[in-house]
Short mmCIF file of C-alpha atoms and ligand atoms in Angstrom, two decimals:
data_model
loop_
_atom_site.label_atom_id
_atom_site.label_comp_id
_atom_site.label_asym_id
_atom_site.label_seq_id
_atom_site.Cartn_x
_atom_site.Cartn_y
_atom_site.Cartn_z
CA UNK A 1 112.61 97.86 75.26
CA UNK A 2 111.36 100.35 72.78
CA UNK A 3 109.79 103.28 73.40
CA UNK A 4 106.04 102.98 71.48
CA UNK A 5 103.37 104.56 73.58
CA UNK A 6 104.64 108.14 75.66
CA UNK A 7 102.76 109.94 78.31
CA UNK A 8 103.14 113.15 79.11
CA UNK A 9 102.10 114.95 82.18
CA UNK A 10 101.48 118.53 81.72
CA UNK A 11 100.09 119.87 78.00
CA UNK A 12 101.77 123.89 78.83
CA UNK A 13 104.44 124.60 76.60
CA UNK A 14 106.90 121.95 76.98
CA UNK A 15 104.52 119.17 77.51
CA UNK A 16 102.72 120.05 73.95
CA UNK A 17 105.38 120.53 71.96
CA UNK A 18 107.67 116.92 73.41
CA UNK A 19 104.02 115.30 72.99
CA UNK A 20 104.25 116.92 69.23
CA UNK A 21 107.69 116.07 68.58
CA UNK A 22 106.97 111.64 69.51
CA UNK A 23 103.84 112.10 67.82
CA UNK A 24 105.45 113.22 64.77
CA UNK A 25 107.46 110.03 65.40
CA UNK A 26 104.33 108.19 64.98
CA UNK A 27 105.25 106.92 68.71
CA UNK A 28 101.26 106.83 70.06
CA UNK A 29 100.68 109.65 72.70
CA UNK A 30 99.31 110.78 75.79
CA UNK A 31 98.96 114.19 76.70
CA UNK A 32 97.38 115.40 80.34
CA UNK A 33 96.51 118.28 82.26
CA UNK A 34 94.56 118.97 84.95
CA UNK A 35 91.68 120.52 83.56
CA UNK A 36 90.08 119.32 79.57
CA UNK A 37 90.14 122.83 78.44
CA UNK A 38 94.28 122.59 78.65
CA UNK A 39 94.48 119.89 77.05
CA UNK A 40 91.99 121.61 74.35
CA UNK A 41 94.16 124.39 73.91
CA UNK A 42 97.18 122.86 73.94
CA UNK A 43 96.22 120.33 70.89
CA UNK A 44 94.99 123.45 68.89
CA UNK A 45 97.66 125.10 69.70
CA UNK A 46 99.34 122.23 68.07
CA UNK A 47 97.23 122.07 64.99
CA UNK A 48 98.12 125.86 64.74
CA UNK A 49 102.02 124.62 64.87
CA UNK A 50 101.72 122.45 62.38
CA UNK A 51 99.82 124.43 60.19
CA UNK A 52 102.24 127.66 60.61
CA UNK A 53 104.70 124.32 59.97
CA UNK A 54 103.33 123.69 56.93
CA UNK A 55 103.56 126.81 55.49
CA UNK A 56 106.87 127.36 55.56
CA UNK A 57 108.11 123.54 54.69
CA UNK A 58 108.59 122.05 58.39
CA UNK A 59 105.57 119.31 57.67
CA UNK A 60 103.45 117.98 54.66
CA UNK A 61 100.10 118.85 54.87
CA UNK A 62 98.96 114.82 55.27
CA UNK A 63 101.07 115.62 58.47
CA UNK A 64 99.02 117.10 60.31
CA UNK A 65 95.57 114.35 60.43
CA UNK A 66 98.32 111.76 61.05
CA UNK A 67 100.16 113.50 63.91
CA UNK A 68 97.15 115.49 65.77
CA UNK A 69 95.59 111.64 65.12
CA UNK A 70 98.98 110.16 67.75
CA UNK A 71 97.73 112.13 70.66
CA UNK A 72 95.17 111.50 73.03
CA UNK A 73 94.10 113.94 75.72
CA UNK A 74 93.39 113.40 79.60
CA UNK A 75 93.08 114.84 82.67
CA UNK A 76 94.26 111.81 84.90
CA UNK A 77 97.37 109.86 85.51
CA UNK A 78 95.21 106.91 85.66
CA UNK A 79 95.18 106.50 81.98
CA UNK A 80 98.81 106.45 81.89
CA UNK A 81 99.38 102.40 82.85
CA UNK A 82 100.38 101.33 79.12
CA UNK A 83 103.10 103.52 78.91
CA UNK A 84 106.57 102.61 78.02
CA UNK A 85 108.02 106.06 79.20
CA UNK A 86 106.05 109.40 80.74
CA UNK A 87 107.48 112.79 80.70
CA UNK A 88 106.66 115.31 83.35
CA UNK A 89 106.88 119.03 82.12
CA UNK A 90 104.12 120.94 84.85
CA UNK A 91 105.22 123.56 86.07
CA UNK A 92 108.96 123.95 87.63
CA UNK A 93 107.36 123.38 91.43
CA UNK A 94 109.81 120.80 93.03
CA UNK A 95 106.51 119.21 95.75
CA UNK A 96 104.08 119.45 92.65
CA UNK A 97 106.11 116.68 91.00
CA UNK A 98 106.65 114.80 93.93
CA UNK A 99 102.78 114.49 94.76
CA UNK A 100 102.77 113.32 90.62
CA UNK A 101 105.39 110.88 91.06
CA UNK A 102 103.33 109.54 94.32
CA UNK A 103 99.82 109.84 91.76
CA UNK A 104 102.14 107.96 88.84
CA UNK A 105 103.63 105.20 91.01
CA UNK A 106 100.89 103.76 91.74
CA UNK A 107 99.45 103.37 87.98
CA UNK A 108 102.82 102.42 85.82
CA UNK A 109 103.84 99.37 84.64
CA UNK A 110 106.88 98.27 86.71
CA UNK A 111 109.46 98.53 84.00
CA UNK A 112 107.99 102.29 82.64
CA UNK A 113 110.38 105.06 82.06
CA UNK A 114 109.61 108.07 84.12
CA UNK A 115 111.78 111.10 82.60
CA UNK A 116 111.20 114.87 84.44
CA UNK A 117 111.65 118.34 81.60
CA UNK A 118 112.90 120.79 85.23
CA UNK A 119 115.48 123.40 83.75
CA UNK A 120 116.90 123.17 87.38
CA UNK A 121 115.44 121.19 90.23
CA UNK A 122 117.71 117.38 90.82
CA UNK A 123 116.95 114.19 89.14
CA UNK A 124 118.68 112.70 92.28
CA UNK A 125 116.14 115.04 94.56
CA UNK A 126 113.13 113.95 92.50
CA UNK A 127 113.69 110.68 91.96
CA UNK A 128 113.36 110.14 95.93
CA UNK A 129 109.68 110.93 95.68
CA UNK A 130 109.32 107.73 94.07
CA UNK A 131 109.22 104.26 95.75
CA UNK A 132 113.30 102.93 96.15
CA UNK A 133 112.12 100.25 93.54
CA UNK A 134 111.61 103.32 90.68
CA UNK A 135 114.18 105.51 91.16
CA UNK A 136 116.41 103.10 88.92
CA UNK A 137 113.42 103.98 85.84
CA UNK A 138 114.11 107.76 85.97
CA UNK A 139 115.95 110.61 85.06
CA UNK A 140 116.61 113.81 83.43
CA UNK A 141 115.13 114.71 79.74
CA UNK A 142 115.71 118.68 79.37
CA UNK A 143 113.61 119.37 75.79
CA UNK A 144 114.80 122.79 74.85
CA UNK A 145 111.79 125.19 73.97
CA UNK A 146 110.36 125.50 70.90
CA UNK A 147 110.87 121.72 71.50
CA UNK A 148 110.11 121.34 68.17
CA UNK A 149 112.76 122.96 67.03
CA UNK A 150 115.07 122.81 68.96
CA UNK A 151 117.68 119.89 68.69
CA UNK A 152 119.13 119.06 72.07
CA UNK A 153 118.49 116.79 74.53
CA UNK A 154 120.19 116.64 77.69
CA UNK A 155 119.90 113.97 78.86
CA UNK A 156 120.23 114.06 82.88
CA UNK A 157 121.66 110.41 85.15
CA UNK A 158 120.27 110.68 88.63
CA UNK A 159 122.53 109.06 91.80
CA UNK A 160 119.92 105.34 91.13
CA UNK A 161 119.56 106.32 87.45
CA UNK A 162 120.12 102.67 85.36
CA UNK A 163 121.97 103.32 83.01
CA UNK A 164 120.54 100.61 80.81
CA UNK A 165 117.41 102.91 81.67
CA UNK A 166 119.62 106.50 80.26
CA UNK A 167 120.36 103.78 77.59
CA UNK A 168 116.92 103.16 76.10
CA UNK A 169 115.65 107.08 76.52
CA UNK A 170 118.75 108.31 75.59
CA UNK A 171 117.68 105.68 72.48
CA UNK A 172 113.87 106.81 72.42
CA UNK A 173 115.08 111.13 71.75
CA UNK A 174 117.42 110.16 68.34
CA UNK A 175 115.04 108.52 67.48
CA UNK A 176 112.60 111.02 66.96
CA UNK A 177 114.85 113.46 65.58
CA UNK A 178 116.74 114.55 68.58
CA UNK A 179 120.19 114.94 69.36
CA UNK A 180 120.90 114.00 73.37
CA UNK A 181 123.92 114.73 75.51
CA UNK A 182 124.64 113.27 78.85
CA UNK A 183 124.92 115.29 81.78
CA UNK A 184 125.31 114.57 85.30
CA UNK A 185 122.83 115.79 87.66
CA UNK A 186 124.42 118.64 88.42
CA UNK A 187 122.54 122.02 89.48
CA UNK A 188 121.49 123.72 86.32
CA UNK A 189 123.13 121.15 84.37
CA UNK A 190 125.30 122.27 81.00
CA UNK A 191 122.88 124.96 79.51
CA UNK A 192 121.42 126.49 81.38
CA UNK A 193 124.13 127.05 83.48
CA UNK A 194 126.42 128.29 80.27
CA UNK A 195 123.16 130.34 79.47
CA UNK A 196 122.25 131.99 82.06
CA UNK A 197 126.16 133.14 83.30
CA UNK A 198 125.82 135.67 79.64
CA UNK A 199 122.50 136.30 80.86
CA UNK A 200 123.73 137.67 83.81
CA UNK A 201 126.83 139.61 81.95
CA UNK A 202 123.94 140.73 79.67
CA UNK A 203 121.05 142.10 82.53
CA UNK A 204 125.13 143.95 83.74
CA UNK A 205 125.19 145.71 80.90
CA UNK A 206 121.26 147.24 80.84
CA UNK A 207 121.56 148.02 84.48
CA UNK A 208 124.97 149.60 83.62
CA UNK A 209 123.22 151.86 81.16
CA UNK A 210 125.72 150.64 78.75
CA UNK A 211 123.02 149.38 76.54
CA UNK A 212 118.99 148.29 75.64
CA UNK A 213 118.24 145.04 75.37
CA UNK A 214 117.57 145.60 72.23
CA UNK A 215 120.61 146.50 71.66
CA UNK A 216 122.13 143.23 72.94
CA UNK A 217 119.52 141.43 71.84
CA UNK A 218 120.74 142.52 68.16
CA UNK A 219 123.94 141.76 69.28
CA UNK A 220 123.38 138.91 70.65
CA UNK A 221 121.92 137.38 67.07
CA UNK A 222 124.17 139.15 64.56
CA UNK A 223 127.44 139.23 66.37
CA UNK A 224 126.99 135.42 67.46
CA UNK A 225 124.60 134.20 65.27
CA UNK A 226 122.46 132.89 68.83
CA UNK A 227 118.44 132.38 66.93
CA UNK A 228 116.92 134.64 69.80
CA UNK A 229 118.73 137.07 71.65
CA UNK A 230 118.60 137.40 76.26
CA UNK A 231 116.03 139.61 76.97
CA UNK A 232 113.26 137.72 74.18
CA UNK A 233 114.17 134.64 75.60
CA UNK A 234 113.85 134.95 79.12
CA UNK A 235 110.27 136.70 78.11
CA UNK A 236 109.79 133.71 75.96
CA UNK A 237 110.26 131.04 78.60
CA UNK A 238 108.92 133.40 81.69
CA UNK A 239 110.26 135.69 84.21
CA UNK A 240 108.71 133.78 87.03
CA UNK A 241 110.81 130.87 85.52
CA UNK A 242 114.12 132.85 84.64
CA UNK A 243 113.70 134.41 88.43
CA UNK A 244 113.51 130.42 89.84
CA UNK A 245 116.44 128.98 88.05
CA UNK A 246 118.85 131.81 88.85
CA UNK A 247 117.79 131.27 92.48
CA UNK A 248 118.39 128.18 91.84
CA UNK A 249 121.62 127.95 90.23
CA UNK A 250 122.82 131.40 93.36
CA UNK A 251 121.84 128.76 96.40
CA UNK A 252 124.52 126.05 94.17
CA UNK A 253 127.09 128.58 93.03
CA UNK A 254 127.03 131.88 95.24
CA UNK A 255 128.36 134.78 93.05
CA UNK A 256 128.99 132.98 90.31
CA UNK A 257 125.48 133.37 89.73
CA UNK A 258 124.13 135.96 91.15
CA UNK A 259 120.49 136.32 90.74
CA UNK A 260 119.78 139.82 88.97
CA UNK A 261 118.32 142.40 91.01
CA UNK A 262 116.35 143.81 87.90
CA UNK A 263 115.01 140.48 87.30
CA UNK A 264 113.60 139.84 91.12
CA UNK A 265 111.83 143.90 90.41
CA UNK A 266 110.42 142.85 86.72
CA UNK A 267 109.26 139.20 89.16
CA UNK A 268 107.86 141.75 91.51
CA UNK A 269 105.62 143.65 89.31
CA UNK A 270 104.24 141.06 87.57
CA UNK A 271 106.04 142.07 83.89
CA UNK A 272 106.19 138.23 83.54
CA UNK A 273 106.96 138.16 79.81
CA UNK A 274 105.73 136.86 76.69
CA UNK A 275 102.59 135.51 77.84
CA UNK A 276 101.25 137.83 80.39
CA UNK A 277 101.46 141.43 78.25
CA UNK A 278 105.16 142.90 79.52
CA UNK A 279 108.41 141.43 80.61
CA UNK A 280 111.38 143.10 79.51
CA UNK A 281 109.46 144.08 75.20
CA UNK A 282 105.03 144.65 75.66
CA UNK A 283 103.62 142.22 74.00
CA UNK A 284 100.15 142.02 72.51
CA UNK A 285 97.64 139.33 71.58
CA UNK A 286 101.37 137.64 72.28
CA UNK A 287 103.14 139.64 69.44
CA UNK A 288 106.22 142.16 69.91
CA UNK A 289 103.83 145.96 70.18
CA UNK A 290 107.68 147.72 71.84
N1 NAD B 1 109.68 127.13 79.04
C1 NAD B 1 110.63 127.03 78.77
O1 NAD B 1 111.28 127.65 78.00
C2 NAD B 1 111.21 125.61 80.03
C3 NAD B 1 112.47 124.65 79.15
C4 NAD B 1 112.91 123.24 79.96
C5 NAD B 1 112.56 122.95 80.70
N2 NAD B 1 111.24 123.36 81.09
C6 NAD B 1 110.35 123.33 82.25
O2 NAD B 1 109.55 122.27 82.02
C7 NAD B 1 108.15 121.97 83.00
C8 NAD B 1 107.44 123.19 82.12
O3 NAD B 1 107.38 124.55 82.04
P1 NAD B 1 106.48 124.58 81.11
O4 NAD B 1 107.39 126.11 80.87
O5 NAD B 1 105.93 124.30 79.61
O6 NAD B 1 105.25 124.87 81.50
P2 NAD B 1 104.16 125.68 82.05
O7 NAD B 1 103.63 126.89 82.83
O8 NAD B 1 103.87 126.56 80.11
O9 NAD B 1 103.11 124.65 81.68
C9 NAD B 1 103.11 123.57 82.94
C10 NAD B 1 101.58 123.24 82.88
O10 NAD B 1 101.76 122.60 84.52
C11 NAD B 1 100.21 121.93 84.15
N3 NAD B 1 100.08 121.33 85.63
C12 NAD B 1 99.92 121.62 86.93
N4 NAD B 1 100.04 121.29 87.84
C13 NAD B 1 99.62 120.31 87.41
C14 NAD B 1 99.07 118.36 87.39
N5 NAD B 1 98.71 118.96 89.01
N6 NAD B 1 98.83 117.44 86.42
C15 NAD B 1 99.27 118.02 85.15
N7 NAD B 1 99.94 119.45 85.23
C16 NAD B 1 99.80 120.30 85.33
C17 NAD B 1 100.02 123.06 84.49
O11 NAD B 1 97.94 123.46 84.03
C18 NAD B 1 99.88 124.41 82.71
O12 NAD B 1 100.03 123.14 81.40
C19 NAD B 1 108.62 123.01 84.05
O13 NAD B 1 109.37 122.00 84.71
C20 NAD B 1 110.38 123.68 82.96
O14 NAD B 1 111.26 123.74 83.90
C21 NAD B 1 110.68 125.08 81.40
#
């Protein structure tokens, strides 16, 4: 089986970019969110992403109409009956994802592959929302932000993921130019476990008054070759998601992965990151001002 038609559920930061990478590879993509306004906004943002990439040589001028024409939009998963694979990228909330899986269960063709882009929820736990017959077709495909640029996809096998399904999904990622790696369904998977351990030290340095966030971001970029510093990245993915993942890691690994008090304070103060105007840094119209 080759994957030609992809359904993406959730047209937020990740879902819209995941739709883009499949559309760039000439797959037929259906992008869905709860409201037509959300999907229209996502399409407008993708057009801008393509424009800025054309300016920098990432895409050719003629790619834009072809890529956008490969994406159709929907506000209901009922439109997903012909999809070979569905990737769920809705808000990181287990109950919400579970409700969507029950809807998908009722409309998808029997051999459709279903993947979650969850950052932190167990794939084996999420699989339990599907009927037993579908659980073997479910796995994790963890893309990284921005998905149009980041090559890595963690392919996560749950308890019951069929190895053949994992093989097909892995090939689908390679087919669109990604570099998939295999990870078992351990909490935090591989990359976030490493990332959050590093963030813990970075935040401790700020809490101790040893460094500013800005100096640590500069240190990681210029000293370690990271494309973006830890505090910039936390603001980009949102402090809300940082807190959620951190708490899930703490539940699983105890003191080895303690949620830092400053993350809880930023969250309680509503300083949720770049798209909210304030996080570790201040922003205006999404651009850093301080
Ligand atoms: N932000 C990151 O850097 C990142 C990286 C890797 C994985 N993830 C994971 O990707 C997923 C999405 O994260 P995001 O950052 O794109 O979030 P986001 O808030 O930008 O987007 C979530 C989207 O889901 C939509 N949604 C909510 N309920 C829905 C429903 N019932 N049906 C359809 N759409 C619905 C929302 O309207 C929103 O557009 C999460 O599971 C997150 O853990 C995020």
